[in-house]
Amino acid sequence: MRKVGRLSVQESSFSGFANPVDPSPAELRAWAYQPDSVPLTSMPQDWDLLVAGDRLVTTLFDLAMDPTCPARRFALHCLYIYAADGIRTGFRAHPRRRFRKLVDQAERSGDELMRTWAHNSRVLLARPTLFVYRDWCEGGLVRENRRLD
């Protein structure tokens, strides 16, 4: 058991997803802290694209904000997908308000990785022609931790 603030959190083992194509926020969070329990290579093809939606975005954001999360880079990668999907669809795919709240929070209280995501998201919002699939959807910006100009 570990203490988090005033609460005690019982660490438990993650035994897998009931439905990997549609994981619950609790399942995703449990997996993210024990990602070797179900390797990404065993997940459905394009799993990152499947989970990078509105239902899980706040969970993904929380995981990406936690520097101790073993699956942090995966969560950050999903945030890049979420941002690009919202921006490129003119926010028909995702609510602009939710996106802006996440960007604002990342700028205010995120570390360098999260501030870079927020910066890049704002740059893409201002100039959607800068979208490159490899960077936003295949993890290029996460791997390189590159700020767009």
Tab-separated table of C-alpha atoms in Angstrom, residues 7 14 32 37 79 82 101 107 120 123-124 138 142:
chain	number	residue	atom	x	y	z
A	7	LEU	CA	-5.637	8.692	0.917
A	14	PHE	CA	-3.673	-5.925	-13.339
A	32	ALA	CA	-0.550	2.104	-17.277
A	37	SER	CA	1.233	-7.222	-17.622
A	79	LEU	CA	-2.836	13.074	-26.359
A	82	TYR	CA	-6.445	13.468	-29.646
A	101	LYS	CA	-8.898	23.039	-20.808
A	107	GLU	CA	0.761	24.866	-19.598
A	120	ASN	CA	2.676	21.978	-30.258
A	123	VAL	CA	0.891	25.728	-33.024
A	124	LEU	CA	-1.164	23.129	-34.898
A	138	GLU	CA	2.879	7.628	-35.080
A	142	VAL	CA	6.875	12.121	-28.430
